[in-house]
């Protein structure tokens, strides 16, 4: 089989025989999202490196506390979901996953955006919502292909100018942080669907001044209209 789903409320470890399936491409060890279940697996085994053909690995809603360095050997990995775990850090070896384009890290215990993420040049989707992230490193500018960046429910007090260099961004969610202003070059994110798609941006729950003059003076008219309506609501 090239696709395998392992399920069970009491799932606490990966069955050893799984690692002999060297042609496996998709491995799912997450409960259904609608179920609100949480599995009990705390450790992803180092033997995960034996599944060299994996393209998708789903390990949401477990109790993972650590990701082994061997994750970096999965050179074909394109999608990795680690949301709803207990991760406080990621191994630097993750920077080797150069085919990875979708990474889910929502609802963990991260306090900063890990440096290895900024080496993932193929990344188009990054969700680090509901952590404790307070700063974004300037190296984020390296994520040239990033189209979706979700940073809701963190502790951001400022947004670095480097985020405004992510010219391919189409969706940016910054709700429920501590942002009082935005970079002057924010209006240059021209691929954000201002005024036409409510899902394109989210700033609710921030003490932003409205409209932020440093943004409106640089960007298209839709930006000003967006913040004026945001202020009224």
PDB file of C-alpha atoms in Angstrom:
ATOM      1  CA  UNK A   1       0.000   0.000   0.000  1.00  0.00           C
ATOM      2  CA  UNK A   2       1.111   3.547  -0.661  1.00  0.00           C
ATOM      3  CA  UNK A   3      -1.374   5.152   1.734  1.00  0.00           C
ATOM      4  CA  UNK A   4      -2.018   4.141   5.338  1.00  0.00           C
ATOM      5  CA  UNK A   5      -4.196   5.550   8.105  1.00  0.00           C
ATOM      6  CA  UNK A   6      -3.667   4.376  11.691  1.00  0.00           C
ATOM      7  CA  UNK A   7      -6.409   5.313  14.126  1.00  0.00           C
ATOM      8  CA  UNK A   8      -7.474   4.621  17.683  1.00  0.00           C
ATOM      9  CA  UNK A   9      -8.112   6.614  20.811  1.00  0.00           C
ATOM     10  CA  UNK A  10      -5.324   4.748  22.605  1.00  0.00           C
ATOM     11  CA  UNK A  11      -2.716   5.178  19.859  1.00  0.00           C
ATOM     12  CA  UNK A  12       0.515   5.795  21.780  1.00  0.00           C
ATOM     13  CA  UNK A  13       3.230   4.627  19.401  1.00  0.00           C
ATOM     14  CA  UNK A  14       3.901   3.729  15.796  1.00  0.00           C
ATOM     15  CA  UNK A  15       3.654  -0.027  15.153  1.00  0.00           C
ATOM     16  CA  UNK A  16       7.163  -1.244  14.281  1.00  0.00           C
ATOM     17  CA  UNK A  17       6.024  -3.146  11.195  1.00  0.00           C
ATOM     18  CA  UNK A  18       5.065   0.145   9.553  1.00  0.00           C
ATOM     19  CA  UNK A  19       8.718   0.932   8.932  1.00  0.00           C
ATOM     20  CA  UNK A  20       9.076  -2.009   6.567  1.00  0.00           C
ATOM     21  CA  UNK A  21       6.631  -0.385   4.129  1.00  0.00           C
ATOM     22  CA  UNK A  22       9.373   1.364   2.203  1.00  0.00           C
ATOM     23  CA  UNK A  23       7.033   2.340  -0.653  1.00  0.00           C
ATOM     24  CA  UNK A  24       4.608   4.160   1.647  1.00  0.00           C
ATOM     25  CA  UNK A  25       3.796   7.665   0.439  1.00  0.00           C
ATOM     26  CA  UNK A  26       1.038   8.857   2.789  1.00  0.00           C
ATOM     27  CA  UNK A  27       0.972   8.080   6.510  1.00  0.00           C
ATOM     28  CA  UNK A  28      -1.835   9.444   8.660  1.00  0.00           C
ATOM     29  CA  UNK A  29      -1.873   9.108  12.440  1.00  0.00           C
ATOM     30  CA  UNK A  30      -4.361  11.837  13.341  1.00  0.00           C
ATOM     31  CA  UNK A  31      -7.953  11.653  14.564  1.00  0.00           C
ATOM     32  CA  UNK A  32     -10.695  13.118  12.421  1.00  0.00           C
ATOM     33  CA  UNK A  33     -10.890  16.872  12.963  1.00  0.00           C
ATOM     34  CA  UNK A  34     -14.583  16.741  13.759  1.00  0.00           C
ATOM     35  CA  UNK A  35     -14.066  14.145  16.501  1.00  0.00           C
ATOM     36  CA  UNK A  36     -12.169  16.426  18.945  1.00  0.00           C
ATOM     37  CA  UNK A  37     -10.127  13.372  19.909  1.00  0.00           C
ATOM     38  CA  UNK A  38      -6.472  13.483  20.859  1.00  0.00           C
ATOM     39  CA  UNK A  39      -4.159  10.507  20.523  1.00  0.00           C
ATOM     40  CA  UNK A  40      -1.435   9.772  23.076  1.00  0.00           C
ATOM     41  CA  UNK A  41       1.713   9.453  20.969  1.00  0.00           C
ATOM     42  CA  UNK A  42       4.548  11.458  22.567  1.00  0.00           C
ATOM     43  CA  UNK A  43       7.414  10.503  20.309  1.00  0.00           C
ATOM     44  CA  UNK A  44       7.869  10.100  16.585  1.00  0.00           C
ATOM     45  CA  UNK A  45      10.408   7.236  16.282  1.00  0.00           C
ATOM     46  CA  UNK A  46      13.770   7.752  14.610  1.00  0.00           C
ATOM     47  CA  UNK A  47      12.857   4.862  12.316  1.00  0.00           C
ATOM     48  CA  UNK A  48      10.597   7.296  10.472  1.00  0.00           C
ATOM     49  CA  UNK A  49      13.704   7.867   8.343  1.00  0.00           C
ATOM     50  CA  UNK A  50      13.161   4.431   6.765  1.00  0.00           C
ATOM     51  CA  UNK A  51      10.034   5.687   5.004  1.00  0.00           C
ATOM     52  CA  UNK A  52      12.064   7.510   2.373  1.00  0.00           C
ATOM     53  CA  UNK A  53       9.171   7.759  -0.108  1.00  0.00           C
ATOM     54  CA  UNK A  54       6.777   9.625   2.195  1.00  0.00           C
ATOM     55  CA  UNK A  55       5.201  12.683   0.601  1.00  0.00           C
ATOM     56  CA  UNK A  56       2.558  13.359   3.300  1.00  0.00           C
ATOM     57  CA  UNK A  57       2.818  12.820   7.039  1.00  0.00           C
ATOM     58  CA  UNK A  58      -0.157  13.691   9.253  1.00  0.00           C
ATOM     59  CA  UNK A  59       0.443  13.628  13.013  1.00  0.00           C
ATOM     60  CA  UNK A  60      -2.023  16.242  14.276  1.00  0.00           C
ATOM     61  CA  UNK A  61      -3.687  16.037  17.685  1.00  0.00           C
ATOM     62  CA  UNK A  62      -1.263  13.776  19.472  1.00  0.00           C
ATOM     63  CA  UNK A  63       0.967  14.607  22.413  1.00  0.00           C
ATOM     64  CA  UNK A  64       4.262  14.964  20.556  1.00  0.00           C
ATOM     65  CA  UNK A  65       6.940  16.705  22.582  1.00  0.00           C
ATOM     66  CA  UNK A  66       9.838  16.263  20.182  1.00  0.00           C
ATOM     67  CA  UNK A  67      10.487  15.660  16.494  1.00  0.00           C
ATOM     68  CA  UNK A  68      13.577  13.532  15.774  1.00  0.00           C
ATOM     69  CA  UNK A  69      16.420  14.879  13.656  1.00  0.00           C
ATOM     70  CA  UNK A  70      15.805  11.993  11.270  1.00  0.00           C
ATOM     71  CA  UNK A  71      12.774  13.850   9.900  1.00  0.00           C
ATOM     72  CA  UNK A  72      15.267  15.713   7.722  1.00  0.00           C
ATOM     73  CA  UNK A  73      16.003  12.570   5.709  1.00  0.00           C
ATOM     74  CA  UNK A  74      12.460  12.468   4.252  1.00  0.00           C
ATOM     75  CA  UNK A  75      13.538  14.294   1.126  1.00  0.00           C
ATOM     76  CA  UNK A  76      10.254  13.656  -0.739  1.00  0.00           C
ATOM     77  CA  UNK A  77       8.048  15.102   2.000  1.00  0.00           C
ATOM     78  CA  UNK A  78       5.641  17.743   0.665  1.00  0.00           C
ATOM     79  CA  UNK A  79       3.080  18.054   3.449  1.00  0.00           C
ATOM     80  CA  UNK A  80       3.634  17.803   7.206  1.00  0.00           C
ATOM     81  CA  UNK A  81       0.930  18.438   9.799  1.00  0.00           C
ATOM     82  CA  UNK A  82       1.942  18.734  13.463  1.00  0.00           C
ATOM     83  CA  UNK A  83      -0.856  20.886  14.853  1.00  0.00           C
ATOM     84  CA  UNK A  84      -2.321  20.302  18.323  1.00  0.00           C
ATOM     85  CA  UNK A  85       0.729  18.769  19.945  1.00  0.00           C
ATOM     86  CA  UNK A  86       3.153  19.824  22.711  1.00  0.00           C
ATOM     87  CA  UNK A  87       6.116  20.933  20.628  1.00  0.00           C
ATOM     88  CA  UNK A  88       8.321  23.711  21.996  1.00  0.00           C
ATOM     89  CA  UNK A  89      11.009  23.461  19.302  1.00  0.00           C
ATOM     90  CA  UNK A  90      11.816  21.888  15.951  1.00  0.00           C
ATOM     91  CA  UNK A  91      15.066  20.195  14.895  1.00  0.00           C
ATOM     92  CA  UNK A  92      17.358  22.206  12.601  1.00  0.00           C
ATOM     93  CA  UNK A  93      17.386  19.217  10.246  1.00  0.00           C
ATOM     94  CA  UNK A  94      13.904  20.222   9.099  1.00  0.00           C
ATOM     95  CA  UNK A  95      15.612  22.806   6.932  1.00  0.00           C
ATOM     96  CA  UNK A  96      16.608  19.961   4.621  1.00  0.00           C
ATOM     97  CA  UNK A  97      12.982  19.312   3.565  1.00  0.00           C
ATOM     98  CA  UNK A  98      13.304  21.279   0.361  1.00  0.00           C
ATOM     99  CA  UNK A  99      10.165  19.803  -1.232  1.00  0.00           C
ATOM    100  CA  UNK A 100       7.957  20.721   1.703  1.00  0.00           C
ATOM    101  CA  UNK A 101       5.262  23.182   0.641  1.00  0.00           C
ATOM    102  CA  UNK A 102       2.693  22.844   3.452  1.00  0.00           C
ATOM    103  CA  UNK A 103       3.503  22.904   7.183  1.00  0.00           C
ATOM    104  CA  UNK A 104       0.920  22.992   9.993  1.00  0.00           C
ATOM    105  CA  UNK A 105       2.160  23.880  13.478  1.00  0.00           C
ATOM    106  CA  UNK A 106      -0.926  25.456  15.047  1.00  0.00           C
ATOM    107  CA  UNK A 107      -1.615  25.023  18.762  1.00  0.00           C
ATOM    108  CA  UNK A 108       1.766  23.942  20.060  1.00  0.00           C
ATOM    109  CA  UNK A 109       4.093  25.658  22.558  1.00  0.00           C
ATOM    110  CA  UNK A 110       6.477  27.426  20.191  1.00  0.00           C
ATOM    111  CA  UNK A 111       7.788  30.762  21.452  1.00  0.00           C
ATOM    112  CA  UNK A 112       9.559  31.794  18.267  1.00  0.00           C
ATOM    113  CA  UNK A 113       9.475  31.027  14.584  1.00  0.00           C
ATOM    114  CA  UNK A 114      12.157  28.324  14.286  1.00  0.00           C
ATOM    115  CA  UNK A 115      15.075  29.256  12.050  1.00  0.00           C
ATOM    116  CA  UNK A 116      14.921  26.004   9.999  1.00  0.00           C
ATOM    117  CA  UNK A 117      11.548  27.044   8.604  1.00  0.00           C
ATOM    118  CA  UNK A 118      13.116  29.956   6.788  1.00  0.00           C
ATOM    119  CA  UNK A 119      15.275  27.542   4.795  1.00  0.00           C
ATOM    120  CA  UNK A 120      12.235  25.836   3.254  1.00  0.00           C
ATOM    121  CA  UNK A 121      12.285  27.582  -0.112  1.00  0.00           C
ATOM    122  CA  UNK A 122       9.321  25.601  -1.511  1.00  0.00           C
ATOM    123  CA  UNK A 123       6.983  26.432   1.370  1.00  0.00           C
ATOM    124  CA  UNK A 124       3.682  27.944   0.218  1.00  0.00           C
ATOM    125  CA  UNK A 125       1.546  27.317   3.346  1.00  0.00           C
ATOM    126  CA  UNK A 126       2.646  27.923   6.944  1.00  0.00           C
ATOM    127  CA  UNK A 127       0.325  27.824   9.948  1.00  0.00           C
ATOM    128  CA  UNK A 128       1.866  28.705  13.310  1.00  0.00           C
ATOM    129  CA  UNK A 129      -1.315  29.988  14.928  1.00  0.00           C
ATOM    130  CA  UNK A 130      -2.046  29.618  18.638  1.00  0.00           C
ATOM    131  CA  UNK A 131       1.502  29.340  19.924  1.00  0.00           C
ATOM    132  CA  UNK A 132       3.427  31.898  21.998  1.00  0.00           C
ATOM    133  CA  UNK A 133       5.446  33.424  19.193  1.00  0.00           C
ATOM    134  CA  UNK A 134       6.562  36.944  20.023  1.00  0.00           C
ATOM    135  CA  UNK A 135       8.965  37.727  17.186  1.00  0.00           C
ATOM    136  CA  UNK A 136       9.440  36.838  13.532  1.00  0.00           C
ATOM    137  CA  UNK A 137      13.068  36.505  12.344  1.00  0.00           C
ATOM    138  CA  UNK A 138      14.225  38.639   9.433  1.00  0.00           C
ATOM    139  CA  UNK A 139      15.180  35.432   7.629  1.00  0.00           C
ATOM    140  CA  UNK A 140      11.503  34.890   6.850  1.00  0.00           C
ATOM    141  CA  UNK A 141      12.192  36.860   3.686  1.00  0.00           C
ATOM    142  CA  UNK A 142      13.765  33.673   2.316  1.00  0.00           C
ATOM    143  CA  UNK A 143      10.320  32.057   1.993  1.00  0.00           C
ATOM    144  CA  UNK A 144       9.930  33.515  -1.478  1.00  0.00           C
ATOM    145  CA  UNK A 145       7.071  31.205  -2.523  1.00  0.00           C
ATOM    146  CA  UNK A 146       4.968  31.608   0.616  1.00  0.00           C
ATOM    147  CA  UNK A 147       1.318  32.252  -0.252  1.00  0.00           C
ATOM    148  CA  UNK A 148      -0.423  31.587   3.083  1.00  0.00           C
ATOM    149  CA  UNK A 149       0.870  32.694   6.492  1.00  0.00           C
ATOM    150  CA  UNK A 150      -1.330  32.126   9.553  1.00  0.00           C
ATOM    151  CA  UNK A 151      -0.122  33.742  12.791  1.00  0.00           C
ATOM    152  CA  UNK A 152      -3.322  34.055  14.809  1.00  0.00           C
ATOM    153  CA  UNK A 153      -3.352  33.916  18.616  1.00  0.00           C
ATOM    154  CA  UNK A 154       0.316  34.651  19.236  1.00  0.00           C
ATOM    155  CA  UNK A 155       2.147  37.425  21.117  1.00  0.00           C
ATOM    156  CA  UNK A 156       3.365  39.565  18.226  1.00  0.00           C
ATOM    157  CA  UNK A 157       3.856  43.224  19.118  1.00  0.00           C
ATOM    158  CA  UNK A 158       5.279  44.183  15.751  1.00  0.00           C
ATOM    159  CA  UNK A 159       5.488  42.889  12.213  1.00  0.00           C
ATOM    160  CA  UNK A 160       8.963  43.138  10.652  1.00  0.00           C
ATOM    161  CA  UNK A 161       9.420  44.872   7.312  1.00  0.00           C
ATOM    162  CA  UNK A 162      10.779  41.582   5.995  1.00  0.00           C
ATOM    163  CA  UNK A 163       7.265  40.140   5.902  1.00  0.00           C
ATOM    164  CA  UNK A 164       6.453  42.769   3.288  1.00  0.00           C
ATOM    165  CA  UNK A 165       9.031  41.185   0.992  1.00  0.00           C
ATOM    166  CA  UNK A 166       6.854  38.071   0.708  1.00  0.00           C
ATOM    167  CA  UNK A 167       5.288  39.368  -2.489  1.00  0.00           C
ATOM    168  CA  UNK A 168       3.481  36.086  -3.236  1.00  0.00           C
ATOM    169  CA  UNK A 169       1.396  36.264  -0.050  1.00  0.00           C
ATOM    170  CA  UNK A 170      -2.306  35.864  -0.763  1.00  0.00           C
ATOM    171  CA  UNK A 171      -3.544  35.093   2.746  1.00  0.00           C
ATOM    172  CA  UNK A 172      -2.207  36.671   5.938  1.00  0.00           C
ATOM    173  CA  UNK A 173      -3.971  36.150   9.260  1.00  0.00           C
ATOM    174  CA  UNK A 174      -2.667  38.161  12.209  1.00  0.00           C
ATOM    175  CA  UNK A 175      -5.733  38.181  14.443  1.00  0.00           C
ATOM    176  CA  UNK A 176      -5.473  38.194  18.234  1.00  0.00           C
ATOM    177  CA  UNK A 177      -1.932  39.464  18.646  1.00  0.00           C
ATOM    178  CA  UNK A 178      -0.675  42.731  20.193  1.00  0.00           C
ATOM    179  CA  UNK A 179      -0.073  44.717  17.013  1.00  0.00           C
ATOM    180  CA  UNK A 180      -0.472  48.492  17.263  1.00  0.00           C
ATOM    181  CA  UNK A 181       0.924  49.324  13.848  1.00  0.00           C
ATOM    182  CA  UNK A 182       2.037  47.755  10.594  1.00  0.00           C
ATOM    183  CA  UNK A 183       5.208  48.338   8.543  1.00  0.00           C
ATOM    184  CA  UNK A 184       5.133  51.285   6.159  1.00  0.00           C
ATOM    185  CA  UNK A 185       5.688  48.934   3.225  1.00  0.00           C
ATOM    186  CA  UNK A 186       2.734  46.734   4.123  1.00  0.00           C
ATOM    187  CA  UNK A 187       0.743  48.133   1.225  1.00  0.00           C
ATOM    188  CA  UNK A 188       3.206  46.567  -1.180  1.00  0.00           C
ATOM    189  CA  UNK A 189       1.722  43.125  -0.519  1.00  0.00           C
ATOM    190  CA  UNK A 190      -0.325  43.606  -3.647  1.00  0.00           C
ATOM    191  CA  UNK A 191      -1.429  39.970  -3.958  1.00  0.00           C
ATOM    192  CA  UNK A 192      -3.520  40.214  -0.806  1.00  0.00           C
ATOM    193  CA  UNK A 193      -7.074  40.343  -2.054  1.00  0.00           C
ATOM    194  CA  UNK A 194      -8.005  43.615  -0.344  1.00  0.00           C
ATOM    195  CA  UNK A 195     -11.675  44.459  -0.430  1.00  0.00           C
ATOM    196  CA  UNK A 196     -12.680  41.406  -2.414  1.00  0.00           C
ATOM    197  CA  UNK A 197     -12.040  38.409  -0.190  1.00  0.00           C
ATOM    198  CA  UNK A 198     -12.703  38.628   3.546  1.00  0.00           C
ATOM    199  CA  UNK A 199     -10.586  35.510   4.065  1.00  0.00           C
ATOM    200  CA  UNK A 200      -7.496  37.193   2.641  1.00  0.00           C
ATOM    201  CA  UNK A 201      -6.580  39.110   5.795  1.00  0.00           C
ATOM    202  CA  UNK A 202      -7.475  39.006   9.453  1.00  0.00           C
ATOM    203  CA  UNK A 203      -6.513  41.629  12.046  1.00  0.00           C
ATOM    204  CA  UNK A 204      -9.270  41.255  14.612  1.00  0.00           C
ATOM    205  CA  UNK A 205      -8.216  41.319  18.241  1.00  0.00           C
ATOM    206  CA  UNK A 206      -5.289  43.720  17.743  1.00  0.00           C
ATOM    207  CA  UNK A 207      -5.080  47.269  19.150  1.00  0.00           C
ATOM    208  CA  UNK A 208      -4.358  48.652  15.661  1.00  0.00           C
ATOM    209  CA  UNK A 209      -4.947  52.319  15.023  1.00  0.00           C
ATOM    210  CA  UNK A 210      -7.423  52.683  12.216  1.00  0.00           C
ATOM    211  CA  UNK A 211      -6.668  53.454   9.540  1.00  0.00           C
ATOM    212  CA  UNK A 212      -2.887  53.072   9.986  1.00  0.00           C
ATOM    213  CA  UNK A 213      -1.615  56.092   8.066  1.00  0.00           C
ATOM    214  CA  UNK A 214       1.778  54.570   7.335  1.00  0.00           C
ATOM    215  CA  UNK A 215      -0.014  51.824   5.409  1.00  0.00           C
ATOM    216  CA  UNK A 216      -2.699  53.812   3.659  1.00  0.00           C
ATOM    217  CA  UNK A 217      -0.197  56.266   2.237  1.00  0.00           C
ATOM    218  CA  UNK A 218       1.648  53.495   0.412  1.00  0.00           C
ATOM    219  CA  UNK A 219      -0.953  50.958  -0.658  1.00  0.00           C
ATOM    220  CA  UNK A 220      -4.011  50.778  -2.920  1.00  0.00           C
ATOM    221  CA  UNK A 221      -7.340  52.353  -2.013  1.00  0.00           C
ATOM    222  CA  UNK A 222      -8.740  48.974  -0.964  1.00  0.00           C
ATOM    223  CA  UNK A 223      -6.403  48.939   2.044  1.00  0.00           C
ATOM    224  CA  UNK A 224      -7.802  52.200   3.386  1.00  0.00           C
ATOM    225  CA  UNK A 225     -11.362  51.023   2.829  1.00  0.00           C
ATOM    226  CA  UNK A 226     -10.598  47.744   4.581  1.00  0.00           C
ATOM    227  CA  UNK A 227      -9.266  49.375   7.738  1.00  0.00           C
ATOM    228  CA  UNK A 228     -12.038  51.952   7.842  1.00  0.00           C
ATOM    229  CA  UNK A 229     -14.641  49.181   7.744  1.00  0.00           C
ATOM    230  CA  UNK A 230     -12.602  47.154  10.237  1.00  0.00           C
ATOM    231  CA  UNK A 231     -12.637  50.118  12.624  1.00  0.00           C
ATOM    232  CA  UNK A 232     -16.402  50.546  12.313  1.00  0.00           C
ATOM    233  CA  UNK A 233     -17.037  46.914  13.166  1.00  0.00           C
TER     234      UNK A 233
END
